[in-house]
Amino acid sequence: MSKFDPYDHLNILLNKDGTLTRLLDFPTTQATGDKGHLPGQSVVSKDITLNADKKTWIRLYRPSKLPSNDKSVAKLPIIIYFHAGGWIHFSIANTMIHESCNQLSSEVPAIVVSVEYRLAPENKLPAPYYDAVETVLWIKNQALDLVNGEKWLRDYGDFSRCYLYGVSCGGNIAFNSALKLLDRKIEPLRINGIIMNQPLFGGKMRTKSEMRLATDTFFPLPVIDLLWDLALPQGTDRDHRFCNPIADGPYRDKIKSLGRCLVIGFGGDPLVDRQQDFVQMLVKEGVMVEARFDDVGFHGIDVVDSRRAAAIINFIKEFV
């Protein structure tokens, strides 16, 4: 591993001012817009500014075929989505993420609120957590604004059935922002569950799966370490609670107040031991947890394997 360069692996250059030059240009897809959609299109989407100063925004998705306005017909759950990317990559406009949200909205079905949170190292943790909290508070405001509230949410979303859903680092965001939301008044919203798909956690002491899979093709250990170096607050290490949720601290008292959790993982992921330790910690604190671990599979397998992506959607359908 001595000759391995994690910057090359991630296709990034670190600039002298601490910012990154990202060398990959990922394809993007525009939202369909508020009104029109193509024949046969199962989901429509639109972009909404969250915080202009922070350059954060959301992409809202809803199924084209909507439930009846009849009050006896149940409204759709609201899933707040945090994308993967190791803290440093991707936008919710990237085609891969856009299509994932389309599938989620169509097949659950659900109203999906995809969050364009700030990236590291330009914005270190806890910046994405605050962006997540701001998104939830924005949704709360739509519920309370009987005149100008966002119609897709007000007409078709069930504010009592909100879920935080994150993939990889997004799973970390879902967990940590859920802890922050315990200190906020979000009624009439209710966070009805937290979904963490292959959540990105770490720590200074190596786990067996990290050592066994240190040279993993997709997610080798030097890359994981670099991502934490870029994301964590200056002067901290991988035992900071943003990285290592098992670490002791006053925040642990809040964990028991979390709602239901769904944790998904794969045996070929270097992070799998940490994810399973995380599940055990949640159970010990009295949290209701569904753990869905498959011995076969690697970190991000659902990006390249449509069958695994469909299986994860089914887990989510059952959970919500």
PDB file of N, CA and C in Angstrom, residues 41-46 59-67 76-81 97-114 152 156 165 313 316-317 320:
ATOM      1  N   GLN A  41     -43.624   8.900 -17.781  1.00  0.00           N
ATOM      2  CA  GLN A  41     -42.708   9.231 -16.697  1.00  0.00           C
ATOM      3  C   GLN A  41     -43.422   9.028 -15.356  1.00  0.00           C
ATOM      4  N   SER A  42     -42.818   8.215 -14.480  1.00  0.00           N
ATOM      5  CA  SER A  42     -43.507   7.833 -13.254  1.00  0.00           C
ATOM      6  C   SER A  42     -43.333   8.841 -12.133  1.00  0.00           C
ATOM      7  N   VAL A  43     -42.339   9.754 -12.262  1.00  0.00           N
ATOM      8  CA  VAL A  43     -42.029  10.698 -11.188  1.00  0.00           C
ATOM      9  C   VAL A  43     -41.763  12.068 -11.790  1.00  0.00           C
ATOM     10  N   VAL A  44     -42.219  13.113 -11.113  1.00  0.00           N
ATOM     11  CA  VAL A  44     -41.875  14.477 -11.492  1.00  0.00           C
ATOM     12  C   VAL A  44     -41.051  15.090 -10.361  1.00  0.00           C
ATOM     13  N   SER A  45     -40.280  16.115 -10.689  1.00  0.00           N
ATOM     14  CA  SER A  45     -39.353  16.683  -9.711  1.00  0.00           C
ATOM     15  C   SER A  45     -39.174  18.174  -9.963  1.00  0.00           C
ATOM     16  N   LYS A  46     -38.769  18.885  -8.915  1.00  0.00           N
ATOM     17  CA  LYS A  46     -38.475  20.310  -9.057  1.00  0.00           C
ATOM     18  C   LYS A  46     -37.451  20.725  -8.014  1.00  0.00           C
ATOM     19  N   ARG A  59     -34.058  18.986  -4.081  1.00  0.00           N
ATOM     20  CA  ARG A  59     -34.839  18.525  -5.234  1.00  0.00           C
ATOM     21  C   ARG A  59     -35.976  17.674  -4.690  1.00  0.00           C
ATOM     22  N   LEU A  60     -37.181  18.098  -5.018  1.00  0.00           N
ATOM     23  CA  LEU A  60     -38.392  17.469  -4.518  1.00  0.00           C
ATOM     24  C   LEU A  60     -38.947  16.528  -5.590  1.00  0.00           C
ATOM     25  N   TYR A  61     -39.336  15.329  -5.177  1.00  0.00           N
ATOM     26  CA  TYR A  61     -39.857  14.310  -6.100  1.00  0.00           C
ATOM     27  C   TYR A  61     -41.240  13.871  -5.627  1.00  0.00           C
ATOM     28  N   ARG A  62     -42.126  13.639  -6.586  1.00  0.00           N
ATOM     29  CA  ARG A  62     -43.409  13.015  -6.265  1.00  0.00           C
ATOM     30  C   ARG A  62     -43.830  12.118  -7.415  1.00  0.00           C
ATOM     31  N   PRO A  63     -44.558  11.040  -7.104  1.00  0.00           N
ATOM     32  CA  PRO A  63     -45.060  10.176  -8.183  1.00  0.00           C
ATOM     33  C   PRO A  63     -46.032  10.931  -9.080  1.00  0.00           C
ATOM     34  N   SER A  64     -46.038  10.587 -10.369  1.00  0.00           N
ATOM     35  CA  SER A  64     -46.987  11.209 -11.298  1.00  0.00           C
ATOM     36  C   SER A  64     -48.420  10.803 -10.979  1.00  0.00           C
ATOM     37  N   LYS A  65     -48.594   9.537 -10.628  1.00  0.00           N
ATOM     38  CA  LYS A  65     -49.919   9.060 -10.235  1.00  0.00           C
ATOM     39  C   LYS A  65     -50.046   9.240  -8.737  1.00  0.00           C
ATOM     40  N   LEU A  66     -50.921  10.158  -8.349  1.00  0.00           N
ATOM     41  CA  LEU A  66     -51.016  10.557  -6.953  1.00  0.00           C
ATOM     42  C   LEU A  66     -52.265   9.985  -6.306  1.00  0.00           C
ATOM     43  N   PRO A  67     -52.237   9.854  -4.966  1.00  0.00           N
ATOM     44  CA  PRO A  67     -53.447   9.390  -4.277  1.00  0.00           C
ATOM     45  C   PRO A  67     -54.582  10.380  -4.448  1.00  0.00           C
ATOM     46  N   LEU A  76     -48.807  10.195   1.271  1.00  0.00           N
ATOM     47  CA  LEU A  76     -47.531   9.513   1.075  1.00  0.00           C
ATOM     48  C   LEU A  76     -46.523   9.861   2.171  1.00  0.00           C
ATOM     49  N   PRO A  77     -45.685   8.888   2.566  1.00  0.00           N
ATOM     50  CA  PRO A  77     -44.603   9.224   3.493  1.00  0.00           C
ATOM     51  C   PRO A  77     -43.640  10.212   2.849  1.00  0.00           C
ATOM     52  N   ILE A  78     -42.941  10.972   3.677  1.00  0.00           N
ATOM     53  CA  ILE A  78     -41.935  11.933   3.219  1.00  0.00           C
ATOM     54  C   ILE A  78     -40.566  11.397   3.596  1.00  0.00           C
ATOM     55  N   ILE A  79     -39.727  11.140   2.591  1.00  0.00           N
ATOM     56  CA  ILE A  79     -38.388  10.605   2.825  1.00  0.00           C
ATOM     57  C   ILE A  79     -37.369  11.699   2.520  1.00  0.00           C
ATOM     58  N   ILE A  80     -36.589  12.076   3.521  1.00  0.00           N
ATOM     59  CA  ILE A  80     -35.553  13.098   3.374  1.00  0.00           C
ATOM     60  C   ILE A  80     -34.238  12.372   3.106  1.00  0.00           C
ATOM     61  N   TYR A  81     -33.667  12.629   1.929  1.00  0.00           N
ATOM     62  CA  TYR A  81     -32.595  11.789   1.388  1.00  0.00           C
ATOM     63  C   TYR A  81     -31.251  12.511   1.402  1.00  0.00           C
ATOM     64  N   ILE A  97     -27.691   9.884  -8.761  1.00  0.00           N
ATOM     65  CA  ILE A  97     -28.462  10.182  -7.554  1.00  0.00           C
ATOM     66  C   ILE A  97     -29.899  10.531  -7.919  1.00  0.00           C
ATOM     67  N   HIS A  98     -30.065  11.298  -8.997  1.00  0.00           N
ATOM     68  CA  HIS A  98     -31.408  11.665  -9.458  1.00  0.00           C
ATOM     69  C   HIS A  98     -32.236  10.413  -9.754  1.00  0.00           C
ATOM     70  N   GLU A  99     -31.641   9.457 -10.452  1.00  0.00           N
ATOM     71  CA  GLU A  99     -32.381   8.245 -10.802  1.00  0.00           C
ATOM     72  C   GLU A  99     -32.704   7.409  -9.565  1.00  0.00           C
ATOM     73  N   SER A 100     -31.806   7.406  -8.581  1.00  0.00           N
ATOM     74  CA  SER A 100     -32.084   6.687  -7.330  1.00  0.00           C
ATOM     75  C   SER A 100     -33.299   7.274  -6.626  1.00  0.00           C
ATOM     76  N   CYS A 101     -33.387   8.603  -6.633  1.00  0.00           N
ATOM     77  CA  CYS A 101     -34.526   9.258  -5.990  1.00  0.00           C
ATOM     78  C   CYS A 101     -35.810   9.048  -6.783  1.00  0.00           C
ATOM     79  N   ASN A 102     -35.707   9.024  -8.108  1.00  0.00           N
ATOM     80  CA  ASN A 102     -36.867   8.683  -8.933  1.00  0.00           C
ATOM     81  C   ASN A 102     -37.410   7.314  -8.552  1.00  0.00           C
ATOM     82  N   GLN A 103     -36.505   6.338  -8.441  1.00  0.00           N
ATOM     83  CA  GLN A 103     -36.912   4.969  -8.113  1.00  0.00           C
ATOM     84  C   GLN A 103     -37.532   4.909  -6.724  1.00  0.00           C
ATOM     85  N   LEU A 104     -36.932   5.606  -5.782  1.00  0.00           N
ATOM     86  CA  LEU A 104     -37.434   5.623  -4.411  1.00  0.00           C
ATOM     87  C   LEU A 104     -38.848   6.204  -4.364  1.00  0.00           C
ATOM     88  N   SER A 105     -39.040   7.341  -5.047  1.00  0.00           N
ATOM     89  CA  SER A 105     -40.346   8.002  -5.044  1.00  0.00           C
ATOM     90  C   SER A 105     -41.410   7.146  -5.709  1.00  0.00           C
ATOM     91  N   SER A 106     -41.038   6.513  -6.815  1.00  0.00           N
ATOM     92  CA  SER A 106     -41.995   5.733  -7.588  1.00  0.00           C
ATOM     93  C   SER A 106     -42.395   4.434  -6.900  1.00  0.00           C
ATOM     94  N   GLU A 107     -41.421   3.740  -6.325  1.00  0.00           N
ATOM     95  CA  GLU A 107     -41.662   2.368  -5.891  1.00  0.00           C
ATOM     96  C   GLU A 107     -42.083   2.241  -4.441  1.00  0.00           C
ATOM     97  N   VAL A 108     -41.772   3.243  -3.585  1.00  0.00           N
ATOM     98  CA  VAL A 108     -42.201   3.072  -2.186  1.00  0.00           C
ATOM     99  C   VAL A 108     -43.719   3.108  -2.054  1.00  0.00           C
ATOM    100  N   PRO A 109     -44.494   4.038  -2.631  1.00  0.00           N
ATOM    101  CA  PRO A 109     -44.145   5.345  -3.185  1.00  0.00           C
ATOM    102  C   PRO A 109     -44.029   6.366  -2.057  1.00  0.00           C
ATOM    103  N   ALA A 110     -43.381   7.522  -2.394  1.00  0.00           N
ATOM    104  CA  ALA A 110     -43.130   8.520  -1.363  1.00  0.00           C
ATOM    105  C   ALA A 110     -42.857   9.875  -1.998  1.00  0.00           C
ATOM    106  N   ILE A 111     -43.030  10.917  -1.204  1.00  0.00           N
ATOM    107  CA  ILE A 111     -42.480  12.223  -1.531  1.00  0.00           C
ATOM    108  C   ILE A 111     -41.022  12.197  -1.067  1.00  0.00           C
ATOM    109  N   VAL A 112     -40.095  12.469  -1.957  1.00  0.00           N
ATOM    110  CA  VAL A 112     -38.666  12.436  -1.604  1.00  0.00           C
ATOM    111  C   VAL A 112     -38.121  13.857  -1.629  1.00  0.00           C
ATOM    112  N   VAL A 113     -37.414  14.219  -0.562  1.00  0.00           N
ATOM    113  CA  VAL A 113     -36.755  15.520  -0.449  1.00  0.00           C
ATOM    114  C   VAL A 113     -35.253  15.257  -0.435  1.00  0.00           C
ATOM    115  N   SER A 114     -34.605  15.474  -1.582  1.00  0.00           N
ATOM    116  CA  SER A 114     -33.173  15.205  -1.726  1.00  0.00           C
ATOM    117  C   SER A 114     -32.395  16.473  -1.398  1.00  0.00           C
ATOM    118  N   TRP A 152     -46.830  20.271  -3.097  1.00  0.00           N
ATOM    119  CA  TRP A 152     -46.559  18.833  -3.205  1.00  0.00           C
ATOM    120  C   TRP A 152     -46.501  18.199  -1.821  1.00  0.00           C
ATOM    121  N   TYR A 156     -49.984  16.109  -0.691  1.00  0.00           N
ATOM    122  CA  TYR A 156     -49.758  14.678  -0.875  1.00  0.00           C
ATOM    123  C   TYR A 156     -48.858  14.035   0.177  1.00  0.00           C
ATOM    124  N   TYR A 165     -33.230   9.307   5.468  1.00  0.00           N
ATOM    125  CA  TYR A 165     -32.598   8.192   4.748  1.00  0.00           C
ATOM    126  C   TYR A 165     -31.279   8.649   4.159  1.00  0.00           C
ATOM    127  N   ILE A 313     -34.751  -1.137  -1.862  1.00  0.00           N
ATOM    128  CA  ILE A 313     -36.047  -0.455  -1.972  1.00  0.00           C
ATOM    129  C   ILE A 313     -37.120  -1.263  -1.241  1.00  0.00           C
ATOM    130  N   ILE A 316     -36.926  -0.779   2.436  1.00  0.00           N
ATOM    131  CA  ILE A 316     -37.459   0.530   2.817  1.00  0.00           C
ATOM    132  C   ILE A 316     -38.988   0.512   2.786  1.00  0.00           C
ATOM    133  N   LYS A 317     -39.560  -0.107   1.751  1.00  0.00           N
ATOM    134  CA  LYS A 317     -41.026  -0.221   1.658  1.00  0.00           C
ATOM    135  C   LYS A 317     -41.604  -0.900   2.890  1.00  0.00           C
ATOM    136  N   VAL A 320     -41.242   1.610   6.054  1.00  0.00           N
ATOM    137  CA  VAL A 320     -42.091   2.788   6.157  1.00  0.00           C
ATOM    138  C   VAL A 320     -43.563   2.429   6.185  1.00  0.00           C
TER     139      VAL A 320
END
